[in-house]
C-alpha positions as CSV (number, residue, x, y, z in Angstrom):
1,M,99.6,86.3,118.3
2,N,102.0,89.2,117.4
3,I,98.7,91.2,116.7
4,P,97.8,93.2,119.8
5,S,94.5,92.5,121.4
6,N,92.3,94.2,124.0
7,P,92.9,93.5,127.4
8,K,90.5,91.2,129.8
9,P,87.9,92.6,131.7
10,A,89.4,95.3,134.3
11,A,88.2,97.1,137.2
12,R,88.7,100.6,135.6
13,S,86.8,103.8,134.5
14,A,84.7,102.6,131.5
15,S,82.1,103.3,129.3
16,R,79.7,101.1,127.3
17,G,77.8,103.9,125.7
18,R,74.5,102.4,126.2
19,T,71.1,103.9,127.5
20,K,68.4,102.3,129.2
21,R,67.2,98.6,127.5
22,G,70.4,98.4,125.5
23,A,69.3,101.4,123.0
24,S,71.2,104.6,121.9
25,P,70.4,107.6,120.4
26,T,73.3,107.0,117.6
27,A,72.1,103.4,117.2
28,E,68.3,105.0,116.0
29,R,69.9,107.1,113.4
30,P,68.9,106.4,109.9
31,A,70.9,104.1,107.7
32,A,74.1,105.8,106.8
33,S,75.0,106.8,103.3
34,S,78.1,104.9,101.5
35,D,81.7,105.6,102.5
36,P,84.0,104.0,100.3
37,T,87.1,105.2,102.1
38,R,86.3,103.6,105.5
39,D,84.4,100.6,104.2
40,I,87.5,99.7,102.3
41,A,89.9,100.7,105.3
42,F,87.6,98.3,107.6
43,D,88.1,95.6,105.2
44,I,91.9,96.1,105.0
45,L,92.1,96.1,108.8
46,R,90.2,93.3,109.5
47,G,92.1,91.3,106.7
48,V,95.2,92.0,108.7
49,I,94.2,91.3,112.4
50,E,91.7,88.5,111.6
51,N,93.3,86.9,108.5
52,R,97.0,88.2,108.4
53,R,96.2,89.2,105.1
54,M,98.4,91.8,103.4
55,L,96.8,95.2,102.9
56,E,97.5,95.2,99.1
57,T,95.8,91.8,98.9
58,T,92.5,93.2,100.1
59,L,93.0,96.3,97.7
60,S,93.5,94.2,94.7
61,R,91.0,91.4,95.5
62,S,87.9,93.3,97.4
63,P,85.3,94.0,94.7
64,E,84.5,97.2,96.4
65,A,88.1,98.2,96.7
66,R,88.5,97.5,92.9
67,A,85.2,99.4,91.8
68,A,86.3,102.6,94.2
69,D,88.0,105.4,92.4
70,T,91.6,106.2,92.7
71,R,90.8,108.9,95.6
72,D,88.8,106.6,97.6
73,R,91.3,103.8,97.3
74,A,94.2,106.0,98.2
75,A,92.5,107.5,101.2
76,A,91.5,104.0,102.5
77,H,95.0,103.0,102.2
78,R,96.2,106.0,104.2
79,L,93.7,105.4,107.0
80,A,94.3,101.5,107.2
81,A,98.0,102.2,107.0
82,A,97.7,104.8,109.7
83,A,96.1,102.3,112.1
84,L,98.6,99.7,111.4
85,R,101.6,102.1,111.7
86,H,100.3,102.7,115.5
87,L,98.3,99.5,116.2
88,G,100.3,98.7,119.3
89,T,99.7,102.3,120.8
90,L,96.1,102.6,119.7
91,T,95.2,99.0,121.3
92,T,96.5,100.3,124.5
93,A,95.3,103.9,124.4
94,L,91.6,102.1,123.7
95,E,92.1,100.1,126.9
96,P,90.9,102.5,129.5
97,F,87.6,103.1,127.8
98,L,86.5,99.3,127.5
99,R,85.4,97.2,130.1
100,K,85.6,94.1,128.0
101,E,87.2,93.1,124.7
102,P,84.8,93.7,121.7
103,P,84.3,91.4,119.0
104,E,87.1,91.5,116.0
105,P,85.2,93.8,113.5
106,V,84.2,96.5,116.3
107,R,87.8,96.6,117.4
108,A,88.9,97.1,113.9
109,A,86.1,99.9,113.7
110,L,87.3,101.3,117.1
111,L,90.8,101.2,115.8
112,L,90.3,103.3,112.5
113,G,88.1,105.8,114.6
114,A,91.1,106.3,117.2
115,A,93.4,106.6,114.3
116,Q,91.7,109.4,113.1
117,L,91.2,111.2,116.0
118,L,94.9,110.9,117.4
119,Y,96.8,110.8,114.1
120,L,95.2,112.0,111.2
121,E,93.6,115.3,112.8
122,T,90.3,114.6,111.7
123,P,87.6,116.4,113.6
124,P,86.0,114.6,116.3
125,H,82.7,114.9,114.8
126,A,83.5,113.2,111.6
127,A,85.7,110.6,113.0
128,V,82.9,109.6,115.7
129,G,80.0,110.0,113.2
130,T,81.9,107.9,110.4
131,T,82.8,105.1,112.6
132,V,79.3,104.8,114.2
133,D,77.7,104.9,110.5
134,L,80.4,102.2,109.5
135,L,79.2,99.9,112.2
136,R,75.5,100.4,111.2
137,R,76.4,99.7,107.4
138,R,78.2,96.3,108.4
139,G,75.2,95.0,110.3
140,L,76.9,96.3,114.0
141,A,74.5,98.7,114.9
142,P,74.0,97.0,118.5
143,F,77.9,98.4,119.2
144,A,77.0,102.0,117.6
145,G,76.5,103.2,121.1
146,L,79.6,101.8,122.3
147,A,81.5,103.5,119.7
148,N,80.0,106.6,120.0
149,A,80.6,106.7,124.0
150,V,84.2,105.2,123.5
151,L,85.8,107.4,120.8
152,R,84.1,110.8,122.4
153,R,86.1,110.0,125.1
154,V,89.3,109.1,123.0
155,A,88.8,112.5,121.6
156,T,89.2,114.5,125.0
157,Q,91.2,112.0,126.9
158,G,93.1,110.2,124.3
159,P,96.1,112.8,124.0
160,A,96.5,112.7,127.4
161,V,96.8,108.6,127.6
162,L,99.2,108.8,124.5
163,E,101.8,111.1,126.8
164,G,102.2,108.5,128.9
165,L,103.0,105.5,126.5
166,D,106.0,104.3,125.0
167,Q,105.0,104.5,121.4
168,E,107.9,103.3,119.7
169,R,108.0,100.1,121.7
170,L,104.2,99.4,121.3
171,D,104.3,100.0,117.8
172,V,106.7,97.0,117.0
173,P,105.7,93.5,117.6
174,P,107.9,92.5,120.9
175,W,109.4,89.4,118.9
176,L,110.7,91.9,116.1
177,W,111.9,94.5,118.7
178,T,114.1,91.6,120.4
179,S,115.2,90.2,117.2
180,W,116.6,93.5,115.8
181,K,119.2,93.4,118.8
182,H,121.6,92.1,116.3
183,L,121.7,95.4,114.4
184,G,123.2,97.2,117.6
185,P,122.4,99.3,120.7
186,G,119.7,101.7,120.1
187,V,118.9,100.6,116.7
188,A,115.7,98.9,117.4
189,R,114.4,102.2,118.9
190,A,115.7,104.4,116.0
191,I,113.9,101.9,113.5
192,A,111.0,102.2,115.6
193,R,111.1,106.1,115.2
194,G,111.7,105.8,111.6
195,L,108.5,103.4,111.2
196,A,106.1,105.9,112.8
197,H,106.1,108.1,109.9
198,E,104.6,107.8,106.5
199,A,107.3,107.0,103.7
200,P,108.0,109.6,101.1
201,L,107.9,108.7,97.4
202,D,111.4,107.7,96.4
203,I,111.8,107.4,92.4
204,S,115.1,106.5,90.2
205,V,115.5,108.4,87.1
206,R,116.5,107.0,83.7
207,P,120.2,108.3,82.9
208,D,119.1,110.1,79.8
209,A,116.3,111.7,81.5
210,E,115.3,114.4,83.9
211,A,113.7,114.3,87.5
212,P,110.4,116.1,88.1
213,P,111.4,119.8,89.0
214,E,109.7,119.3,92.5
215,A,111.8,116.2,93.3
216,E,115.1,116.4,95.9
217,R,118.0,114.7,95.0
218,L,119.3,112.4,97.6
219,P,123.0,111.3,98.5
220,T,122.8,108.2,96.8
221,G,121.7,109.4,93.4
222,S,117.8,108.8,94.0
223,W,115.3,111.3,94.0
224,R,112.5,112.2,96.8
225,L,109.1,113.6,96.8
226,P,106.6,114.1,99.5
227,A,104.6,111.3,101.0
228,G,101.2,111.1,99.0
229,T,102.6,112.0,95.7
230,R,100.9,110.4,92.8
231,V,103.4,109.3,90.8
232,T,101.6,108.9,87.6
233,T,100.6,112.6,87.7
234,L,104.1,113.7,87.8
235,P,106.0,115.0,84.2
236,G,107.8,112.5,82.7
237,F,105.9,109.4,83.9
238,D,104.2,108.5,80.9
239,E,107.3,108.8,78.9
240,G,109.3,106.3,80.8
241,A,111.5,109.0,82.5
242,F,111.8,107.3,86.0
243,W,110.2,104.6,88.2
244,V,109.3,104.2,91.9
245,Q,112.1,102.7,93.7
246,D,113.0,103.3,97.6
247,A,116.5,104.8,98.0
248,A,117.7,101.6,99.9
249,A,116.3,99.5,97.2
250,A,118.3,101.1,94.5
251,L,121.4,100.0,96.1
252,P,121.7,96.3,95.6
253,A,121.9,96.4,91.6
254,R,124.2,99.3,91.8
255,L,126.7,97.3,93.8
256,L,126.3,94.4,91.4
257,A,128.3,96.8,89.1
258,V,127.2,95.4,85.7
259,Q,129.1,96.3,82.6
260,P,127.8,96.9,79.3
261,G,127.4,93.6,77.7
262,E,127.3,91.5,80.6
263,R,124.7,88.5,80.4
264,V,122.9,89.1,83.7
265,A,120.0,87.6,85.2
266,D,117.6,89.5,87.6
267,L,115.8,86.5,89.8
268,C,112.5,87.2,91.5
269,A,112.3,90.4,89.1
270,A,108.8,92.1,89.8
271,P,108.0,94.7,90.0
272,G,111.1,95.7,88.2
273,G,113.1,98.6,89.5
274,K,116.2,96.5,89.8
275,T,116.1,95.2,86.2
276,A,115.5,98.8,85.1
277,Q,118.8,99.8,86.7
278,L,120.5,96.6,85.2
279,A,119.4,97.3,81.6
280,N,120.0,101.2,81.9
281,A,123.7,100.1,82.8
282,G,124.2,98.1,79.6
283,A,123.7,94.7,80.6
284,V,121.7,92.1,78.6
285,V,119.1,91.3,81.1
286,T,116.7,88.2,82.0
287,A,114.0,88.9,84.4
288,V,113.0,85.7,85.9
289,E,109.5,86.0,87.9
290,R,107.4,82.8,88.9
291,D,104.1,84.8,89.8
292,P,102.4,85.5,86.6
293,A,100.3,88.4,87.9
294,R,103.7,90.1,89.1
295,L,105.0,89.3,85.9
296,E,102.3,91.0,84.0
297,R,102.8,94.3,86.1
298,F,106.4,94.1,85.3
299,K,106.0,94.0,81.7
300,E,103.7,97.1,81.8
301,N,106.7,98.9,83.6
302,I,109.5,97.6,81.3
303,V,107.4,98.8,78.4
304,R,106.7,102.2,80.0
305,L,110.4,102.4,80.6
306,K,111.1,101.6,76.9
307,L,113.7,98.7,78.1
308,D,114.6,95.7,76.1
309,V,114.7,92.7,78.5
310,T,113.9,89.0,78.2
311,T,111.1,87.9,80.7
312,I,110.9,84.3,82.0
313,C,107.8,83.3,83.9
314,A,109.4,80.6,86.1
315,D,110.5,79.6,89.3
316,A,114.3,80.7,89.6
317,T,115.3,77.5,91.6
318,A,114.2,75.5,88.5
319,W,115.1,77.9,85.4
320,T,118.3,77.3,83.7
321,P,119.8,79.9,81.2
322,D,121.2,79.0,78.0
323,A,124.6,79.8,79.0
324,P,126.3,80.5,82.2
325,L,125.9,84.1,83.5
326,D,128.4,86.9,84.2
327,A,126.3,88.1,87.1
328,I,122.9,87.6,89.2
329,L,121.2,89.8,91.2
330,L,119.0,87.6,93.6
331,D,116.4,90.1,95.6
332,A,114.9,86.9,97.4
333,P,111.3,86.5,98.7
334,C,111.6,87.5,102.4
335,S,109.7,88.7,105.4
336,A,109.9,92.1,104.1
337,T,110.4,93.7,107.7
338,G,112.4,96.3,106.2
339,T,109.6,97.8,104.4
340,G,107.2,98.6,107.4
341,R,107.4,102.7,106.6
342,R,105.3,101.4,103.2
343,H,103.9,98.2,104.6
344,P,103.2,98.4,108.4
345,D,100.9,95.4,107.8
346,A,104.1,93.2,107.2
347,L,105.1,93.9,110.8
348,W,101.8,92.2,112.1
349,I,101.6,89.5,109.9
350,K,104.7,87.9,109.9
351,R,105.7,85.7,112.9
352,P,108.7,84.0,114.1
353,R,107.9,80.5,112.6
354,D,107.5,82.1,109.0
355,L,111.3,82.5,108.9
356,E,112.3,78.7,108.5
357,A,110.3,78.2,105.5
358,L,111.5,81.5,104.1
359,T,115.1,80.7,104.7
360,E,114.9,77.4,103.1
361,G,113.6,79.3,100.0
362,Q,116.6,81.5,100.2
363,D,119.0,79.0,100.1
364,A,117.4,76.9,97.3
365,L,117.7,80.3,95.4
366,L,121.3,80.9,96.5
367,S,122.2,77.0,95.2
368,A,120.7,77.9,92.1
369,A,122.2,81.0,91.5
370,F,125.5,79.2,91.9
371,R,124.5,76.6,89.2
372,M,123.8,79.6,86.8
373,L,126.8,81.6,87.1
374,K,130.2,81.0,85.1
375,P,133.5,80.7,87.2
376,G,134.3,84.3,88.3
377,G,130.7,85.2,88.1
378,R,129.4,87.5,90.7
379,L,126.1,87.3,92.8
380,V,124.6,90.1,94.9
381,Y,122.0,88.7,97.3
382,A,119.6,90.8,98.9
383,V,116.4,91.1,101.1
384,C,114.3,93.8,102.5
385,S,114.3,92.3,105.9
386,L,116.1,93.4,108.9
387,Q,116.2,89.7,110.3
388,K,119.5,87.9,111.2
389,E,118.3,84.8,109.8
390,E,117.6,86.2,106.3
391,G,120.5,88.5,105.8
392,P,124.0,87.5,107.7
393,D,122.9,84.0,108.5
394,R,122.2,83.5,104.4
395,A,125.5,85.0,103.9
396,A,127.1,82.2,105.8
397,A,125.0,79.6,103.9
398,A,126.3,81.1,100.6
399,L,129.9,80.5,101.7
400,R,129.0,77.2,102.6
401,I,127.3,76.4,99.2
402,G,130.7,77.2,97.6
403,F,130.8,80.8,97.0
404,T,133.5,83.3,98.0
405,A,133.0,86.4,99.5
406,D,133.4,89.8,97.7
407,P,132.8,92.4,100.3
408,F,131.7,95.8,99.3
409,Q,134.5,98.6,99.5
410,P,134.1,101.9,101.2
411,S,134.4,103.7,97.9
412,E,131.6,102.0,96.7
413,L,129.3,103.3,99.5
414,A,131.0,106.7,100.0
415,D,127.7,108.5,99.6
416,I,126.3,106.4,102.6
417,P,129.1,104.9,104.4
418,E,126.7,104.1,107.6
419,A,125.6,101.4,105.6
420,L,128.6,99.6,105.0
421,T,129.1,97.0,107.9
422,P,132.5,95.6,109.3
423,E,132.0,92.1,107.2
424,G,131.6,94.3,104.1
425,W,128.0,94.0,103.7
426,L,125.4,96.5,103.1
427,R,122.8,97.1,105.8
428,T,120.2,99.9,105.9
429,H,117.2,100.3,107.9
430,P,114.4,102.8,108.7
431,G,116.2,104.6,111.5
432,L,119.1,106.1,108.7
433,W,118.7,109.3,107.3
434,P,116.0,110.5,109.9
435,E,116.6,114.2,108.8
436,L,115.9,113.3,105.2
437,G,112.8,111.0,105.7
438,G,114.6,107.7,106.4
439,M,114.7,104.8,104.0
440,D,113.7,100.9,103.9
441,G,115.7,98.1,105.6
442,F,117.9,96.0,103.3
443,F,120.6,93.7,103.6
444,A,122.9,92.9,100.6
445,A,126.1,90.9,100.2
446,R,128.3,90.2,97.1
447,F,129.9,86.9,96.2
448,I,132.1,85.3,93.5
449,R,131.9,81.6,91.9
450,P,135.5,80.4,92.4
451,A,137.1,79.7,89.2
């Protein structure tokens, strides 16, 4: 497994947090009151660690999460994300205070408590007390004393433990760190530094609208607001003035360079940011999405943005347009390892063997796109992945399918020249723009179907 686990029993200073006969003063406290934030965060973390379930899946499917108010859901997301963002470091930091590996649910609770103490600046009495209460609510009262003792020691000794750790290396699964060597010397560490911070909120603004006054314009034309900003409360949201889209995610559609009136397909279109870019550029857009639930959310976004787009619920590998297309944007399903700033769970859920199935699907979509395009038609292939298999290797596969490369020119990326590779591809990663707050990792390449 790539998810860290606690070490085997070791001969070191430790505390079990127990009193005589296995009881503890903490375990004898009355039943704890409800705490939706920590209950939901606990479920999220267990879903990732035990079941490799995405964070957002728990938020969307858990009855408790659905019933919680927006504020509790947001707080739970932030807490769980902090634990996942520093999962390797937190696991290692807990080691000196444990004699043996606790059950997975208890470990999840300890990780949440330690994250609050070491990264979220939660007062020690609150972090310890709420973790103990969490265990009691979840039928894990026999471990309440352990949690009380361990977290009290983390509160006092944990910062010193952190000082001796290579946190950047620990918080990236080893197989990913090794795989990122293809990006160049020092890039893996730069990515890790970017992943350590909560991502800001980026938006793309409709050409005829204004950005919220508190937003800052980025060199590439996107607008940025601080992490934790609630987009639905911003002026202009209800009127469809803008949509959420990471600055890096906005680049592939721009590089397709659609012209007014061109017939364009956005394959795998949800959640809709790239479709919005294409439609606002004047293209006649057909958005294809196979997941009905994602398509419904896509339609809600398109209605809010007041765009005229044709939507198709279909597998893009099987769908055929009425006539050959001028251009296609293919943002293919992928490992999403470039989105770790926003989705730290993605780094711990994916495994090397997952790439085989993903690349097979990407090749099938590339072949389908070739069939859809008219001679001379353009394709931009993109993935929010940092993996060579899903980026450069798929560009090579596109050439084998019959596409001709159409490299991006320096003038097209003059506002972010560091993202242009020697091959003429786009490559962004979380280590870029550290002074501005970073960006997601994307690969994109452009191709022509020969005449």
